[in-house]
CSV table of C-alpha atoms in Angstrom, one decimal:
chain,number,residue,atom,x,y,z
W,1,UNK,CA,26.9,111.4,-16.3
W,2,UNK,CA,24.9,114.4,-16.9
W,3,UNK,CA,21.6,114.3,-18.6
W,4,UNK,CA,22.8,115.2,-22.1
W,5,UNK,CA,25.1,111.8,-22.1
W,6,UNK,CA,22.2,109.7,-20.8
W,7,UNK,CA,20.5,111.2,-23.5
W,8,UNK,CA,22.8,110.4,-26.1
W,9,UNK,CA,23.4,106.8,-24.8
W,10,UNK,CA,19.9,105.2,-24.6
W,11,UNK,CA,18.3,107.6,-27.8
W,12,UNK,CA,16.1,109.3,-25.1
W,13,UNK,CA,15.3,113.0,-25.4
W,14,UNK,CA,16.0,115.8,-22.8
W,15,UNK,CA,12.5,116.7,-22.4
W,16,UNK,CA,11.3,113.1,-22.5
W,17,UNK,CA,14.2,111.9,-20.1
W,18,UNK,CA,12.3,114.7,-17.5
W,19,UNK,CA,8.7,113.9,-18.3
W,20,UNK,CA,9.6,110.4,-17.2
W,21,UNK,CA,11.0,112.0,-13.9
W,22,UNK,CA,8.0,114.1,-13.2
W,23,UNK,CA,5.8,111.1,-14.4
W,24,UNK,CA,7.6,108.4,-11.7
W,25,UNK,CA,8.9,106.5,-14.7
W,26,UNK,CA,12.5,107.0,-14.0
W,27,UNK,CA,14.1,108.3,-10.6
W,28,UNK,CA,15.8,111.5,-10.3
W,29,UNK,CA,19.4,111.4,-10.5
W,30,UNK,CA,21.6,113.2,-7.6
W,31,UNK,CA,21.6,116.7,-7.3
W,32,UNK,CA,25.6,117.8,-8.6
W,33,UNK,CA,24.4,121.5,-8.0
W,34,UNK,CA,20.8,123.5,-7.7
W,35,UNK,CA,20.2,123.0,-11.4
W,36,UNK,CA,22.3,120.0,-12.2
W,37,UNK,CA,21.9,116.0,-11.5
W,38,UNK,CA,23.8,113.2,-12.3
W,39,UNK,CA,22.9,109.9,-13.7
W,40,UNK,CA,24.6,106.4,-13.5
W,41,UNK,CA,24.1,103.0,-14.9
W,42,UNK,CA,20.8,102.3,-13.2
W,43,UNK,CA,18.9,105.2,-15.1
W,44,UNK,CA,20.3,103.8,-18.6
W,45,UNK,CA,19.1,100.2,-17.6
W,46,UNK,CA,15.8,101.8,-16.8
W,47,UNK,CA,15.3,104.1,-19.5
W,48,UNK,CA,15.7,101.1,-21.7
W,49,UNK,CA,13.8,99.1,-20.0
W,50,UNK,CA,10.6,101.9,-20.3
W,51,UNK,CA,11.3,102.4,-24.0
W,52,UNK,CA,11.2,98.6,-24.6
W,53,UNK,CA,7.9,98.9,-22.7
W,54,UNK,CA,6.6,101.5,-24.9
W,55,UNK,CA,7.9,100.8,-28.0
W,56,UNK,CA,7.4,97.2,-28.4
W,57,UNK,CA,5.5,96.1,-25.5
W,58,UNK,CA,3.1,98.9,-26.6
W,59,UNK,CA,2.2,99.6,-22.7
W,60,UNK,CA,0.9,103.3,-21.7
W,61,UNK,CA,3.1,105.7,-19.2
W,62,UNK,CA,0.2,104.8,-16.9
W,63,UNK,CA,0.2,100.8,-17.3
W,64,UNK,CA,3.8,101.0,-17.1
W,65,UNK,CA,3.7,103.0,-14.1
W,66,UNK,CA,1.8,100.5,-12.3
W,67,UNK,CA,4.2,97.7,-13.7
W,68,UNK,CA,7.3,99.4,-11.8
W,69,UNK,CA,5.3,100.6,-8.8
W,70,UNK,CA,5.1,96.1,-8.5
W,71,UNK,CA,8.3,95.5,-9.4
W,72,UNK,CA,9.5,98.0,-6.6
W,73,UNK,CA,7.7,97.0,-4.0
W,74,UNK,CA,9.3,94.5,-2.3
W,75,UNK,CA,6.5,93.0,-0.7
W,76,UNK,CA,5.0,91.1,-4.0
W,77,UNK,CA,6.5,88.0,-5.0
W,78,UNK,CA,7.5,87.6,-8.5
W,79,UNK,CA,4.5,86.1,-8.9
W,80,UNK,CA,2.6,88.6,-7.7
W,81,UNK,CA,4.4,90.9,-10.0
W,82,UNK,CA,4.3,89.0,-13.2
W,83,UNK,CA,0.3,89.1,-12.5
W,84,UNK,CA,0.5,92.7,-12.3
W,85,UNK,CA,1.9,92.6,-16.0
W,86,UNK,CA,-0.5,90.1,-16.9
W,87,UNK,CA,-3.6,92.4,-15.6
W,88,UNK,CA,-1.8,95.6,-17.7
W,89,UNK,CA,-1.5,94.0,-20.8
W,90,UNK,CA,-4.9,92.4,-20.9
W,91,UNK,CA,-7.3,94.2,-23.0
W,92,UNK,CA,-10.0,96.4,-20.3
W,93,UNK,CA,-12.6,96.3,-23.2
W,94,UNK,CA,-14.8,93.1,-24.2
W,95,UNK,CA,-17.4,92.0,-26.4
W,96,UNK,CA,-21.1,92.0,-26.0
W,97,UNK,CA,-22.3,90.0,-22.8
W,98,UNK,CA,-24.6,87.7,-25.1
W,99,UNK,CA,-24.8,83.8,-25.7
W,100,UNK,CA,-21.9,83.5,-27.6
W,101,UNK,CA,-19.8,85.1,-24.4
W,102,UNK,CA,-21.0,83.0,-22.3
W,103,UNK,CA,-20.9,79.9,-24.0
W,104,UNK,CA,-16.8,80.8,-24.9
W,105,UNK,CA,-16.0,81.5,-21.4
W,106,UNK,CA,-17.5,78.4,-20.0
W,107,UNK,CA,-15.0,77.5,-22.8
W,108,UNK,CA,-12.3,79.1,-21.4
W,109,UNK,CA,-12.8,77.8,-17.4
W,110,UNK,CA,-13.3,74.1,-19.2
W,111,UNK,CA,-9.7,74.1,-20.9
W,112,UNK,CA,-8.3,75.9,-17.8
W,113,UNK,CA,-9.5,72.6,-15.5
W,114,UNK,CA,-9.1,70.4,-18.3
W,115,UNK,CA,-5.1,71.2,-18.5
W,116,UNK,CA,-5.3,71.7,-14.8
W,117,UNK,CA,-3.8,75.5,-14.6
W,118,UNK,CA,-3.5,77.6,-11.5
W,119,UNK,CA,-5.3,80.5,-12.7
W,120,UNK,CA,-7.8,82.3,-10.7
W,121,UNK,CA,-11.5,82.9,-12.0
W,122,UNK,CA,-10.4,87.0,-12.5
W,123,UNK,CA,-7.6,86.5,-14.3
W,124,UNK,CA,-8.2,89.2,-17.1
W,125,UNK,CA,-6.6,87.5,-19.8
W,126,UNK,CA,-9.5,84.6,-19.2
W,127,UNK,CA,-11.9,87.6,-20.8
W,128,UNK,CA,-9.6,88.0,-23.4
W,129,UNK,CA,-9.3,84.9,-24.5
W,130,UNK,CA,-13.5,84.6,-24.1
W,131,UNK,CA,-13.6,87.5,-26.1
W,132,UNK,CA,-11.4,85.9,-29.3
W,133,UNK,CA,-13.7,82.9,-28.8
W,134,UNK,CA,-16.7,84.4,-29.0
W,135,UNK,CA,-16.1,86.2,-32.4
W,136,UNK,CA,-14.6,83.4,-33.4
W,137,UNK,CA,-18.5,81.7,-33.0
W,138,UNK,CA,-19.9,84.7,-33.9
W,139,UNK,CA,-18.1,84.8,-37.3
W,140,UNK,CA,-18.9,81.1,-38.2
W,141,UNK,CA,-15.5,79.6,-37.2
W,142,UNK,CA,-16.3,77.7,-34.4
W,143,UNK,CA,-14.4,74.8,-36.2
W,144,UNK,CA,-11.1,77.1,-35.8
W,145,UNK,CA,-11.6,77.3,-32.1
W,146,UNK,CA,-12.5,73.2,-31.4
W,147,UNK,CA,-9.4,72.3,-33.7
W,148,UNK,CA,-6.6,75.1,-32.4
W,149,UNK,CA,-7.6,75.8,-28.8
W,150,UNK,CA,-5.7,72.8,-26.8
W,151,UNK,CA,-2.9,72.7,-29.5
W,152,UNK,CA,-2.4,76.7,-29.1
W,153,UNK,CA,-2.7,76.0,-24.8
W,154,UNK,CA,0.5,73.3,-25.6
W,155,UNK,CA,2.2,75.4,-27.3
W,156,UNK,CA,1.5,78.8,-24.8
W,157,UNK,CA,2.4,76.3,-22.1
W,158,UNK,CA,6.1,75.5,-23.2
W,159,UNK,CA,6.5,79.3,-24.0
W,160,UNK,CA,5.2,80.1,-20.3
W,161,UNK,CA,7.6,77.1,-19.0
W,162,UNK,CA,10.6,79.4,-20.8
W,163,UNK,CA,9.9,82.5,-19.3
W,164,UNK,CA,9.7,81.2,-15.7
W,165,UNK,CA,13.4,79.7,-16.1
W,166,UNK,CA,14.4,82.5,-17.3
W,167,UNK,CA,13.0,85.0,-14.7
W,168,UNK,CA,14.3,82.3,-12.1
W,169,UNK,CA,18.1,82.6,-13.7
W,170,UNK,CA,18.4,85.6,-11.2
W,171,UNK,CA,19.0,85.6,-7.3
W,172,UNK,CA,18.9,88.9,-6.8
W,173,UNK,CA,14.7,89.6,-6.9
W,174,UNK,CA,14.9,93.0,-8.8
W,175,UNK,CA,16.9,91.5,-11.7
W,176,UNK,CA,14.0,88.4,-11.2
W,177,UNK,CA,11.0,90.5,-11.3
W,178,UNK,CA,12.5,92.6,-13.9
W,179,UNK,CA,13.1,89.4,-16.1
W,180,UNK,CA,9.5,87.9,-15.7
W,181,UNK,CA,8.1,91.4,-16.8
W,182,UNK,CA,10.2,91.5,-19.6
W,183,UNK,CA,9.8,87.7,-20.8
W,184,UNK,CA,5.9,88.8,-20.4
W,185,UNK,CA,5.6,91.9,-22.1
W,186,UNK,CA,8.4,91.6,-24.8
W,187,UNK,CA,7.9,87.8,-25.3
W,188,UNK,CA,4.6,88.4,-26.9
W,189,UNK,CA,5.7,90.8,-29.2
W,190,UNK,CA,8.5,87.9,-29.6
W,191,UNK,CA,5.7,85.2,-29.8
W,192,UNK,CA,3.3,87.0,-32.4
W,193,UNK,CA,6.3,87.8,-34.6
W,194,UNK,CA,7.7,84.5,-35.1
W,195,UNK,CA,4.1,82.8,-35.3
W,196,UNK,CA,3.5,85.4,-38.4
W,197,UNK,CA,7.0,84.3,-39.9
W,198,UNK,CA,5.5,80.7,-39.4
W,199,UNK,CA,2.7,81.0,-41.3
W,200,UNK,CA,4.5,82.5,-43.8
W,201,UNK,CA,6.4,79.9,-44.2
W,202,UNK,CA,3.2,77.2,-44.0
W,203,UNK,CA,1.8,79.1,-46.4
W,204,UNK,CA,4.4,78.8,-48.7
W,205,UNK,CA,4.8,75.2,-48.5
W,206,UNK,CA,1.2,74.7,-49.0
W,207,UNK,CA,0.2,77.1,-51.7
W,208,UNK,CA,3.5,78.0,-53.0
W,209,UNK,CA,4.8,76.6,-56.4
W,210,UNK,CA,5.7,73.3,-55.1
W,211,UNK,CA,3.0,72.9,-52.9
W,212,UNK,CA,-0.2,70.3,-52.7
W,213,UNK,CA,-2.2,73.6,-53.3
W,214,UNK,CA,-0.2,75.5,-55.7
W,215,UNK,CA,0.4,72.3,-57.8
W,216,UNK,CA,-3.7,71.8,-58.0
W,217,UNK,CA,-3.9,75.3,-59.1
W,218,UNK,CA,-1.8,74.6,-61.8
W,219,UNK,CA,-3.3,71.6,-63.2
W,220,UNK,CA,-6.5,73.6,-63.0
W,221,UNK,CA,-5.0,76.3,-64.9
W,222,UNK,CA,-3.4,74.2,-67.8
W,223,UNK,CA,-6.8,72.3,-68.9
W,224,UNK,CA,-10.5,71.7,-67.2
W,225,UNK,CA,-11.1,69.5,-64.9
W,226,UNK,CA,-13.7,66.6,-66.0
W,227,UNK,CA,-16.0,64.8,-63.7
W,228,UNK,CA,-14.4,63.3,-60.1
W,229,UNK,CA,-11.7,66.3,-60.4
W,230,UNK,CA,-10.1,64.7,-63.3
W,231,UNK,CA,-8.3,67.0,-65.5
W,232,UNK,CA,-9.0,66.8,-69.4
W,233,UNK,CA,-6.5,68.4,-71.9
């Protein structure tokens, strides 16, 4: 197919089809003639593939550079690949280096032994998670942290446990590799979304109309409320 087709098919510009050439986003199709190539199947798989990165997985051209750069190389493992992911995605900027950073990632390394994960001392997303910790203390809700840290780890645990299967559904390493990046990148975006439609839910159930909550606001609102809560008419 010529470049106006792939175009057309994956809802990629001309021009933006080409920067991805020059940029080592995409490979060059086959030269047809001096000033015409031709594209196949493999350049609409990765064109959607970098527009999923960009678009949902919010990655840069440069962090998404790197990400192919590992799943091309055929030296890494899929491992080693999936922690390339990992160390794009993580945040480069953290909070202040003061008490409370300190004291949340000796938080961190203590849930990491306590639940007895393979992660090495580096890992960026250890300083990420530090970071969230330590505005948590800083903020006054150090109570949020002690009560949701090993019940969010169980959780993030089963969703990790999915994306492993279902990088390890493929033989064929590319298609592996390209799996585990993609249950990475796009499963948090997957993640956040459907914990947000959670508490929306929660929410209703506990402050809505029939609700505990919304039920106590209602007796509030239809007379006072004496002494030990009760409600006088």
């Amino acid at each position: 197919m010529r470049v106006g087709e792939l175009s057309r098919r994956t809802g990629v510009s001309v021009p933006t089809i080409k920067f991805y050439v020059r940029e080592g986003l995409l490979h060059a199709g086959e030269l047809s003639s001096p000033n015409q190539a031709r594209y196949d199947e493999s350049h609409v798989r990765r064109l959607r593939l970098v527009r999923a990165l960009i678009d949902v997985g919010g990655l840069s051209v440069a962090a998404i550079r790197d990400v192919l750069a590992a799943v091309e190389d055929p030296g890494r493992s899929v491992h080693e690949v999936l922690g390339a992911a990992h160390d794009r995605l993580a945040p480069r900027e953290g909070g202040p280096d003061d008490t409370a950073g300190e004291a949340a990632r000796e938080q961190v390394l203590a849930l990491i032994a306590r639940r007895g994960w393979q992660v090495h001392g580096e890992a960026p997303a250890i300083r990420s998670l530090a970071d969230a910790l330590a505005a948590l203390h800083r903020l006054g809700h150090t109570r949020f942290a002690e009560m949701s840290l090993d019940l969010y780890a169980e959780a993030a645990e089963r969703v990790a446990a999915s994306d492993v299967a279902y990088a390890a559904r493929e033989a064929a390493r590319e298609d592996a590799v390209e799996n585990a990046v993609v249950g990475t990148v796009l499963g948090d975006a997957l993640f956040t979304s459907l914990r947000r439609l959670a508490q929306v839910d929660a929410s209703a159930r506990m402050y809505g109309p029939e609700g505990p909550a919304g039920e106590a606001e209602r007796v509030r609102g239809s007379g006072r409320v004496g002494e030990a809560g009760r409600v006088v008419g």
